[in-house]
mmCIF file of C-alpha atoms in Angstrom:
data_model
loop_
_atom_site.group_PDB
_atom_site.id
_atom_site.type_symbol
_atom_site.label_atom_id
_atom_site.label_comp_id
_atom_site.label_asym_id
_atom_site.label_seq_id
_atom_site.Cartn_x
_atom_site.Cartn_y
_atom_site.Cartn_z
ATOM 1 C CA MET A 1 -169.413 36.115 -43.044
ATOM 2 C CA LYS A 2 -166.557 36.985 -40.713
ATOM 3 C CA ALA A 3 -163.806 34.999 -39.094
ATOM 4 C CA ASN A 4 -164.826 32.487 -36.442
ATOM 5 C CA VAL A 5 -165.991 33.985 -33.146
ATOM 6 C CA PRO A 6 -163.773 32.704 -30.296
ATOM 7 C CA GLY A 7 -165.563 30.114 -28.181
ATOM 8 C CA ARG A 8 -168.132 29.309 -30.826
ATOM 9 C CA ASP A 9 -167.987 26.119 -32.873
ATOM 10 C CA LEU A 10 -168.853 26.467 -36.543
ATOM 11 C CA THR A 11 -171.665 24.307 -37.883
ATOM 12 C CA ILE A 12 -171.290 22.470 -41.188
ATOM 13 C CA GLY A 13 -174.373 21.511 -43.159
ATOM 14 C CA VAL A 14 -173.549 18.530 -45.393
ATOM 15 C CA PHE A 15 -175.507 18.400 -48.649
ATOM 16 C CA SER A 16 -175.549 15.736 -51.366
ATOM 17 C CA PRO A 17 -175.909 17.480 -54.742
ATOM 18 C CA SER A 18 -175.393 14.382 -56.850
ATOM 19 C CA SER A 19 -174.006 10.999 -55.749
ATOM 20 C CA PRO A 20 -175.763 9.206 -52.848
ATOM 21 C CA ILE A 21 -172.598 8.484 -50.861
ATOM 22 C CA SER A 22 -174.344 8.333 -47.466
ATOM 23 C CA ALA A 23 -176.393 5.403 -48.784
ATOM 24 C CA THR A 24 -173.883 3.609 -51.010
ATOM 25 C CA THR A 25 -170.805 3.881 -48.766
ATOM 26 C CA PRO A 26 -172.030 4.901 -45.308
ATOM 27 C CA ILE A 27 -168.782 3.886 -43.598
ATOM 28 C CA ARG A 28 -166.892 6.521 -45.591
ATOM 29 C CA TYR A 29 -169.553 9.171 -45.010
ATOM 30 C CA GLU A 30 -169.752 8.553 -41.268
ATOM 31 C CA ARG A 31 -165.978 8.543 -40.859
ATOM 32 C CA GLY A 32 -165.838 11.956 -42.514
ATOM 33 C CA VAL A 33 -168.568 13.377 -40.288
ATOM 34 C CA GLN A 34 -166.943 11.953 -37.165
ATOM 35 C CA TYR A 35 -163.569 13.388 -38.155
ATOM 36 C CA LEU A 36 -165.007 16.895 -38.513
ATOM 37 C CA GLN A 37 -166.792 16.540 -35.180
ATOM 38 C CA SER A 38 -163.578 15.405 -33.510
ATOM 39 C CA ARG A 39 -161.947 18.621 -34.724
ATOM 40 C CA GLY A 40 -164.544 20.850 -33.105
ATOM 41 C CA TYR A 41 -167.133 21.341 -35.848
ATOM 42 C CA LYS A 42 -170.818 20.662 -35.414
ATOM 43 C CA VAL A 43 -172.297 18.724 -38.340
ATOM 44 C CA VAL A 44 -175.859 18.711 -39.651
ATOM 45 C CA CYS A 45 -176.749 16.202 -42.384
ATOM 46 C CA GLY A 46 -179.159 17.242 -45.135
ATOM 47 C CA SER A 47 -182.477 15.588 -45.927
ATOM 48 C CA PRO A 48 -181.292 12.930 -48.456
ATOM 49 C CA TYR A 49 -179.080 11.408 -45.747
ATOM 50 C CA GLY A 50 -179.102 7.630 -46.133
ATOM 51 C CA LYS A 51 -181.258 7.757 -49.247
ATOM 52 C CA LYS A 52 -180.680 7.225 -52.944
ATOM 53 C CA ASP A 53 -182.571 7.481 -56.205
ATOM 54 C CA PHE A 54 -180.529 5.062 -58.306
ATOM 55 C CA TYR A 55 -177.450 7.071 -59.434
ATOM 56 C CA ARG A 56 -178.274 10.177 -57.370
ATOM 57 C CA SER A 57 -179.201 11.164 -53.847
ATOM 58 C CA GLY A 58 -182.690 12.339 -54.808
ATOM 59 C CA SER A 59 -184.698 14.081 -57.480
ATOM 60 C CA ILE A 60 -183.536 17.426 -58.824
ATOM 61 C CA GLN A 61 -186.069 19.259 -56.678
ATOM 62 C CA GLU A 62 -185.213 17.241 -53.562
ATOM 63 C CA ARG A 63 -181.517 17.993 -53.923
ATOM 64 C CA ALA A 64 -182.130 21.689 -54.535
ATOM 65 C CA GLN A 65 -184.502 21.856 -51.567
ATOM 66 C CA GLU A 66 -181.855 20.241 -49.361
ATOM 67 C CA PHE A 67 -179.313 22.891 -50.291
ATOM 68 C CA ASN A 68 -181.766 25.768 -49.840
ATOM 69 C CA ALA A 69 -182.945 24.408 -46.473
ATOM 70 C CA LEU A 70 -179.384 24.354 -45.152
ATOM 71 C CA LEU A 71 -178.815 27.778 -46.662
ATOM 72 C CA HIS A 72 -181.826 29.167 -44.773
ATOM 73 C CA ASP A 73 -180.887 27.457 -41.493
ATOM 74 C CA PRO A 74 -179.505 30.251 -39.267
ATOM 75 C CA ASN A 75 -177.421 27.750 -37.293
ATOM 76 C CA VAL A 76 -175.470 26.564 -40.353
ATOM 77 C CA ASP A 77 -172.272 28.503 -41.133
ATOM 78 C CA ILE A 78 -170.734 26.316 -43.827
ATOM 79 C CA LEU A 79 -172.391 24.296 -46.591
ATOM 80 C CA MET A 80 -170.085 21.410 -47.516
ATOM 81 C CA ALA A 81 -170.807 18.811 -50.171
ATOM 82 C CA ALA A 82 -170.714 15.179 -49.105
ATOM 83 C CA ILE A 83 -169.102 14.277 -52.435
ATOM 84 C CA GLY A 84 -169.443 15.189 -56.106
ATOM 85 C CA GLY A 85 -170.928 13.042 -58.852
ATOM 86 C CA ASN A 86 -172.223 14.006 -62.295
ATOM 87 C CA ASN A 87 -175.442 15.975 -61.981
ATOM 88 C CA THR A 88 -174.965 19.033 -59.775
ATOM 89 C CA ASN A 89 -175.616 21.234 -62.819
ATOM 90 C CA SER A 90 -179.276 20.137 -62.684
ATOM 91 C CA LEU A 91 -179.716 22.154 -59.471
ATOM 92 C CA LEU A 92 -178.526 25.503 -60.782
ATOM 93 C CA PRO A 93 -181.914 27.000 -61.788
ATOM 94 C CA TYR A 94 -183.386 26.256 -58.341
ATOM 95 C CA ILE A 95 -180.807 27.699 -55.916
ATOM 96 C CA ASP A 96 -181.915 30.677 -53.800
ATOM 97 C CA TYR A 97 -179.239 33.083 -55.030
ATOM 98 C CA GLU A 98 -181.112 36.167 -53.819
ATOM 99 C CA TYR A 99 -181.152 34.919 -50.233
ATOM 100 C CA LEU A 100 -177.467 34.050 -50.445
ATOM 101 C CA LYS A 101 -176.635 37.601 -51.551
ATOM 102 C CA THR A 102 -177.942 39.009 -48.280
ATOM 103 C CA HIS A 103 -177.096 36.030 -46.058
ATOM 104 C CA PRO A 104 -173.650 34.914 -47.258
ATOM 105 C CA LYS A 105 -172.257 31.582 -46.136
ATOM 106 C CA ILE A 106 -169.181 29.540 -46.892
ATOM 107 C CA ILE A 107 -169.883 27.079 -49.720
ATOM 108 C CA ILE A 108 -167.254 24.405 -50.265
ATOM 109 C CA GLY A 109 -166.680 21.335 -52.419
ATOM 110 C CA TYR A 110 -164.859 20.173 -55.530
ATOM 111 C CA SER A 111 -165.242 18.008 -58.621
ATOM 112 C CA ASP A 112 -168.901 18.042 -59.748
ATOM 113 C CA VAL A 113 -169.617 20.697 -57.096
ATOM 114 C CA THR A 114 -167.741 23.072 -59.436
ATOM 115 C CA ALA A 115 -171.119 23.745 -61.063
ATOM 116 C CA LEU A 116 -172.573 25.079 -57.836
ATOM 117 C CA LEU A 117 -169.451 26.997 -56.789
ATOM 118 C CA LEU A 118 -169.165 28.858 -60.077
ATOM 119 C CA ALA A 119 -172.908 29.451 -60.439
ATOM 120 C CA ILE A 120 -173.063 31.023 -56.986
ATOM 121 C CA TYR A 121 -170.076 33.210 -57.776
ATOM 122 C CA ALA A 122 -171.605 34.231 -61.125
ATOM 123 C CA LYS A 123 -175.023 35.034 -59.655
ATOM 124 C CA THR A 124 -173.993 36.621 -56.342
ATOM 125 C CA GLY A 125 -170.332 37.644 -56.515
ATOM 126 C CA LEU A 126 -169.785 35.607 -53.348
ATOM 127 C CA VAL A 127 -166.394 33.920 -53.024
ATOM 128 C CA THR A 128 -166.770 30.134 -52.913
ATOM 129 C CA PHE A 129 -164.212 27.542 -51.909
ATOM 130 C CA TYR A 130 -162.704 24.829 -54.068
ATOM 131 C CA GLY A 131 -161.880 22.436 -51.293
ATOM 132 C CA PRO A 132 -162.643 19.213 -49.444
ATOM 133 C CA THR A 133 -165.913 17.315 -49.139
ATOM 134 C CA ALA A 134 -167.207 15.510 -46.075
ATOM 135 C CA ALA A 135 -166.970 11.914 -47.307
ATOM 136 C CA ALA A 136 -164.400 11.922 -50.103
ATOM 137 C CA SER A 137 -161.867 14.110 -48.267
ATOM 138 C CA PHE A 138 -162.492 13.788 -44.531
ATOM 139 C CA GLY A 139 -163.306 10.087 -44.762
ATOM 140 C CA GLU A 140 -159.651 9.520 -45.682
ATOM 141 C CA PHE A 141 -157.001 8.311 -43.192
ATOM 142 C CA PRO A 142 -154.096 10.252 -41.619
ATOM 143 C CA PRO A 143 -151.732 11.800 -42.427
ATOM 144 C CA PHE A 144 -153.460 12.954 -45.628
ATOM 145 C CA VAL A 145 -156.764 13.867 -43.984
ATOM 146 C CA ASP A 146 -154.937 15.957 -41.363
ATOM 147 C CA TRP A 147 -153.138 18.043 -43.986
ATOM 148 C CA THR A 148 -156.378 18.549 -45.896
ATOM 149 C CA PHE A 149 -158.109 19.641 -42.687
ATOM 150 C CA GLN A 150 -155.359 22.096 -41.752
ATOM 151 C CA SER A 151 -155.713 23.981 -45.042
ATOM 152 C CA PHE A 152 -159.517 23.964 -44.823
ATOM 153 C CA ASP A 153 -159.688 24.974 -41.163
ATOM 154 C CA CYS A 154 -157.312 27.911 -41.506
ATOM 155 C CA MET A 155 -159.067 29.181 -44.628
ATOM 156 C CA VAL A 156 -162.671 29.124 -43.364
ATOM 157 C CA LYS A 157 -161.733 30.576 -39.966
ATOM 158 C CA GLY A 158 -159.713 33.437 -41.418
ATOM 159 C CA LEU A 159 -156.521 32.235 -39.754
ATOM 160 C CA THR A 160 -154.314 32.516 -42.832
ATOM 161 C CA PRO A 161 -152.117 35.634 -42.946
ATOM 162 C CA ILE A 162 -152.530 37.727 -46.082
ATOM 163 C CA PRO A 163 -150.614 37.468 -48.331
ATOM 164 C CA TYR A 164 -150.673 33.712 -47.816
ATOM 165 C CA LEU A 165 -148.175 31.408 -49.518
ATOM 166 C CA TYR A 166 -149.454 27.879 -50.105
ATOM 167 C CA GLU A 167 -147.034 25.210 -48.887
ATOM 168 C CA LYS A 168 -146.438 22.103 -50.959
ATOM 169 C CA PRO A 169 -147.379 18.959 -49.007
ATOM 170 C CA PRO A 170 -144.358 16.664 -48.625
ATOM 171 C CA VAL A 171 -146.163 13.649 -50.104
ATOM 172 C CA TRP A 172 -149.372 12.846 -51.982
ATOM 173 C CA THR A 173 -151.356 9.818 -53.115
ATOM 174 C CA ASP A 174 -153.956 8.656 -55.610
ATOM 175 C CA GLU A 175 -153.795 5.001 -54.614
ATOM 176 C CA PHE A 176 -157.122 3.244 -55.059
ATOM 177 C CA ILE A 177 -158.514 1.315 -52.088
ATOM 178 C CA ASP A 178 -162.179 0.336 -52.028
ATOM 179 C CA TRP A 179 -163.877 2.745 -49.632
ATOM 180 C CA SER A 180 -166.062 0.040 -48.093
ATOM 181 C CA SER A 181 -163.059 -1.990 -46.953
ATOM 182 C CA GLN A 182 -160.285 0.602 -46.520
ATOM 183 C CA ASN A 183 -158.611 0.233 -43.120
ATOM 184 C CA ARG A 184 -155.231 1.886 -43.630
ATOM 185 C CA SER A 185 -153.603 5.012 -44.935
ATOM 186 C CA LYS A 186 -152.784 5.102 -48.631
ATOM 187 C CA THR A 187 -149.218 4.727 -49.890
ATOM 188 C CA PRO A 188 -147.456 8.117 -50.115
ATOM 189 C CA CYS A 189 -145.489 9.371 -53.118
ATOM 190 C CA PRO A 190 -142.868 12.168 -53.095
ATOM 191 C CA ASN A 191 -144.542 15.417 -54.075
ATOM 192 C CA ASN A 192 -143.503 17.899 -56.733
ATOM 193 C CA TRP A 193 -145.144 20.854 -58.463
ATOM 194 C CA ILE A 194 -144.105 21.220 -62.096
ATOM 195 C CA CYS A 195 -143.251 24.453 -63.865
ATOM 196 C CA VAL A 196 -144.655 23.892 -67.348
ATOM 197 C CA HIS A 197 -144.022 27.436 -68.513
ATOM 198 C CA PRO A 198 -142.215 30.104 -66.429
ATOM 199 C CA GLY A 199 -143.533 33.537 -65.640
ATOM 200 C CA VAL A 200 -145.316 35.552 -62.978
ATOM 201 C CA CYS A 201 -148.919 36.763 -63.070
ATOM 202 C CA ARG A 202 -151.542 37.948 -60.648
ATOM 203 C CA GLY A 203 -155.262 37.844 -61.171
ATOM 204 C CA ARG A 204 -158.621 36.503 -60.109
ATOM 205 C CA LEU A 205 -158.715 32.741 -59.522
ATOM 206 C CA ILE A 206 -161.526 31.106 -61.497
ATOM 207 C CA GLY A 207 -162.303 27.558 -62.619
ATOM 208 C CA GLY A 208 -162.426 24.082 -61.114
ATOM 209 C CA ASN A 209 -163.185 20.667 -62.565
ATOM 210 C CA LEU A 210 -162.976 20.963 -66.339
ATOM 211 C CA ASN A 211 -165.271 18.054 -67.180
ATOM 212 C CA THR A 212 -167.948 19.532 -64.915
ATOM 213 C CA MET A 213 -167.638 22.996 -66.465
ATOM 214 C CA GLU A 214 -168.557 21.489 -69.824
ATOM 215 C CA GLY A 215 -172.023 20.802 -68.369
ATOM 216 C CA PHE A 216 -172.875 24.514 -68.064
ATOM 217 C CA PHE A 217 -170.244 26.284 -70.152
ATOM 218 C CA GLY A 218 -171.666 29.196 -72.144
ATOM 219 C CA THR A 219 -174.655 29.666 -69.825
ATOM 220 C CA ASP A 220 -175.475 32.425 -67.342
ATOM 221 C CA TYR A 221 -174.254 30.148 -64.564
ATOM 222 C CA MET A 222 -170.662 30.161 -65.822
ATOM 223 C CA PRO A 223 -168.736 33.282 -64.769
ATOM 224 C CA GLU A 224 -167.254 35.306 -67.599
ATOM 225 C CA ILE A 225 -163.551 34.549 -67.851
ATOM 226 C CA LYS A 226 -161.844 37.911 -67.993
ATOM 227 C CA LYS A 227 -158.526 39.352 -69.049
ATOM 228 C CA GLY A 228 -155.762 38.346 -66.666
ATOM 229 C CA ASP A 229 -157.679 35.636 -64.795
ATOM 230 C CA ILE A 230 -155.739 32.692 -63.412
ATOM 231 C CA LEU A 231 -157.537 29.568 -64.585
ATOM 232 C CA LEU A 232 -157.783 26.640 -62.178
ATOM 233 C CA LEU A 233 -158.216 23.298 -63.959
ATOM 234 C CA GLU A 234 -158.340 19.750 -62.635
ATOM 235 C CA ASP A 235 -159.890 16.434 -63.578
ATOM 236 C CA SER A 236 -160.073 12.813 -62.525
ATOM 237 C CA LEU A 237 -160.198 9.364 -64.125
ATOM 238 C CA LYS A 238 -160.071 10.741 -67.677
ATOM 239 C CA ASP A 239 -157.944 9.612 -70.598
ATOM 240 C CA ALA A 240 -155.706 11.504 -73.005
ATOM 241 C CA CYS A 241 -158.238 11.767 -75.821
ATOM 242 C CA THR A 242 -160.884 13.166 -73.460
ATOM 243 C CA ILE A 243 -158.729 15.876 -71.958
ATOM 244 C CA GLU A 244 -157.426 16.925 -75.387
ATOM 245 C CA ARG A 245 -161.057 17.519 -76.327
ATOM 246 C CA SER A 246 -161.703 19.429 -73.097
ATOM 247 C CA PHE A 247 -158.617 21.626 -73.425
ATOM 248 C CA SER A 248 -159.532 22.293 -77.053
ATOM 249 C CA LEU A 249 -162.974 23.518 -76.020
ATOM 250 C CA LEU A 250 -161.302 26.255 -73.970
ATOM 251 C CA LYS A 251 -159.135 27.259 -76.917
ATOM 252 C CA LEU A 252 -162.056 27.310 -79.347
ATOM 253 C CA ALA A 253 -164.047 29.429 -76.886
ATOM 254 C CA GLY A 254 -161.251 32.013 -76.742
ATOM 255 C CA VAL A 255 -160.524 31.382 -73.058
ATOM 256 C CA PHE A 256 -156.771 31.142 -73.591
ATOM 257 C CA ASP A 257 -156.812 34.551 -75.312
ATOM 258 C CA ARG A 258 -157.892 36.201 -72.075
ATOM 259 C CA ILE A 259 -156.294 34.446 -69.126
ATOM 260 C CA GLY A 260 -153.028 35.383 -67.442
ATOM 261 C CA GLY A 261 -151.986 31.910 -66.338
ATOM 262 C CA ILE A 262 -153.044 28.332 -65.557
ATOM 263 C CA LEU A 263 -152.941 26.387 -62.311
ATOM 264 C CA LEU A 264 -153.315 22.718 -63.251
ATOM 265 C CA GLY A 265 -154.140 20.200 -60.543
ATOM 266 C CA LYS A 266 -152.934 16.638 -60.296
ATOM 267 C CA HIS A 267 -154.991 14.227 -62.413
ATOM 268 C CA GLU A 268 -156.144 11.233 -60.372
ATOM 269 C CA LYS A 269 -155.563 7.916 -62.159
ATOM 270 C CA PHE A 270 -154.898 9.483 -65.556
ATOM 271 C CA ASP A 271 -155.100 7.100 -68.531
ATOM 272 C CA ASP A 272 -152.526 8.234 -71.091
ATOM 273 C CA ASN A 273 -153.944 5.957 -73.846
ATOM 274 C CA SER A 274 -150.452 4.421 -74.187
ATOM 275 C CA THR A 275 -149.031 7.798 -75.307
ATOM 276 C CA HIS A 276 -146.786 8.223 -72.240
ATOM 277 C CA ARG A 277 -147.913 11.866 -72.229
ATOM 278 C CA LYS A 278 -148.825 13.830 -69.133
ATOM 279 C CA PRO A 279 -151.911 16.058 -69.022
ATOM 280 C CA TYR A 280 -149.755 19.193 -69.111
ATOM 281 C CA GLU A 281 -147.985 17.937 -72.246
ATOM 282 C CA ILE A 282 -151.347 17.564 -73.973
ATOM 283 C CA LEU A 283 -152.280 21.046 -72.757
ATOM 284 C CA LEU A 284 -149.110 22.478 -74.293
ATOM 285 C CA GLU A 285 -149.903 20.906 -77.655
ATOM 286 C CA VAL A 286 -153.417 22.345 -77.597
ATOM 287 C CA LEU A 287 -152.172 25.777 -76.527
ATOM 288 C CA GLY A 288 -149.680 26.103 -79.349
ATOM 289 C CA GLU A 289 -148.483 29.690 -79.508
ATOM 290 C CA TYR A 290 -149.790 30.886 -76.138
ATOM 291 C CA ASP A 291 -147.216 32.189 -73.682
ATOM 292 C CA PHE A 292 -148.244 32.529 -70.035
ATOM 293 C CA PRO A 293 -147.234 30.948 -66.697
ATOM 294 C CA ILE A 294 -148.388 27.376 -66.121
ATOM 295 C CA LEU A 295 -147.869 25.432 -62.898
ATOM 296 C CA ALA A 296 -148.951 21.783 -62.933
ATOM 297 C CA ASP A 297 -149.548 18.987 -60.419
ATOM 298 C CA PHE A 298 -150.842 21.411 -57.789
ATOM 299 C CA ASP A 299 -152.639 19.750 -54.856
ATOM 300 C CA CYS A 300 -156.147 21.132 -55.403
ATOM 301 C CA CYS A 301 -157.932 18.114 -56.789
ATOM 302 C CA HIS A 302 -159.120 14.521 -56.363
ATOM 303 C CA THR A 303 -155.801 13.364 -54.907
ATOM 304 C CA HIS A 304 -154.828 13.582 -51.232
ATOM 305 C CA PRO A 305 -154.085 15.878 -49.484
ATOM 306 C CA MET A 306 -156.123 18.777 -50.875
ATOM 307 C CA LEU A 307 -155.446 22.482 -50.435
ATOM 308 C CA THR A 308 -158.431 24.849 -50.154
ATOM 309 C CA LEU A 309 -158.623 27.600 -52.791
ATOM 310 C CA PRO A 310 -161.055 30.556 -52.784
ATOM 311 C CA ILE A 311 -162.745 31.057 -56.151
ATOM 312 C CA GLY A 312 -162.944 34.747 -57.026
ATOM 313 C CA CYS A 313 -159.985 35.962 -54.948
ATOM 314 C CA GLU A 314 -156.815 37.525 -56.323
ATOM 315 C CA VAL A 315 -153.791 35.239 -56.334
ATOM 316 C CA LEU A 316 -150.209 35.468 -57.519
ATOM 317 C CA LEU A 317 -148.758 32.649 -59.609
ATOM 318 C CA ASP A 318 -144.968 32.352 -59.946
ATOM 319 C CA ALA A 319 -144.528 29.228 -62.049
ATOM 320 C CA ALA A 320 -140.731 29.110 -62.180
ATOM 321 C CA ASN A 321 -140.440 29.292 -58.395
ATOM 322 C CA LYS A 322 -143.497 27.057 -57.927
ATOM 323 C CA LYS A 323 -145.312 29.587 -55.779
ATOM 324 C CA VAL A 324 -149.028 30.240 -55.387
ATOM 325 C CA MET A 325 -149.917 33.128 -53.090
ATOM 326 C CA LEU A 326 -153.340 34.309 -51.942
ATOM 327 C CA LEU A 327 -153.403 38.113 -52.012
ATOM 328 C CA GLU A 328 -156.730 38.886 -50.322
ATOM 329 C CA SER A 329 -158.848 37.393 -47.561
ATOM 330 C CA PRO A 330 -161.867 35.497 -48.919
ATOM 331 C CA LEU A 331 -163.869 36.274 -45.775
ATOM 332 C CA ASN A 332 -163.671 40.021 -46.329
ATOM 333 C CA THR A 333 -166.084 39.680 -49.246
ATOM 334 C CA MET A 334 -168.770 38.072 -47.072
#
């Protein structure tokens, strides 16, 4: 995959690996599709469009077949998830990894889509993108959707200069408004990235949604976390006792013995269980004696806007100066 050819619109194939958002909240789904079209992208919707099988968009085989069909479609350049959910890990044995090795495409999503992003990277070595989804991200209102789009558009078209320094959005939000009735932009909050522990490191970016990783951790679909890696972690709608357990899993598995640093995303609607503790404070308690750079509240998660991060690329993390810099082009690996 190379940078966009001038004069040619890129085509996005939208797949639904878990939740049936096009059926349950069609207004959100359609607004996201229309936004992408208004910005010059062609959009093709996968086969479960408008359908649902109770809590999911289709059977395991139907969802895997949808992804593989879009993968094999020569007109589709980008495979973007409609939204996440809880069951993307069910698809991992059925993805056509061998075809993807020889016909690389941009694969993008976040949250539960972490399973697919990391499995593809583990099985093919192809850089994948932790970034926006069609409904959850591009169904949002301006200005947040515009900032999310700018990061996505520059990244997938190869328009970011390398090295590329990520800019902190001026504001952010995790306000809840029912998607079926939302008719306004969400209330903005002043933005800040938090240096939890100072230091500078550079290494391969790996990770994603921590709760999702627990669904395939220790399998062949989870990339080996290596010495010096920068670990990306984010979660949503969890409470303090749950994330302590999740952070502790990483410690017990020896992950913290190998990594060079942590990039911790904002936690949407975090429930502190009346402890008044932030997720990064719980992380520090779990870590104990470890000493590496940690930057928290980065905009790479369920909150808006969302910055697009390439999984598998080398990045530089300077926690004290709150800098995250991409050191290599993700499109050069395709």
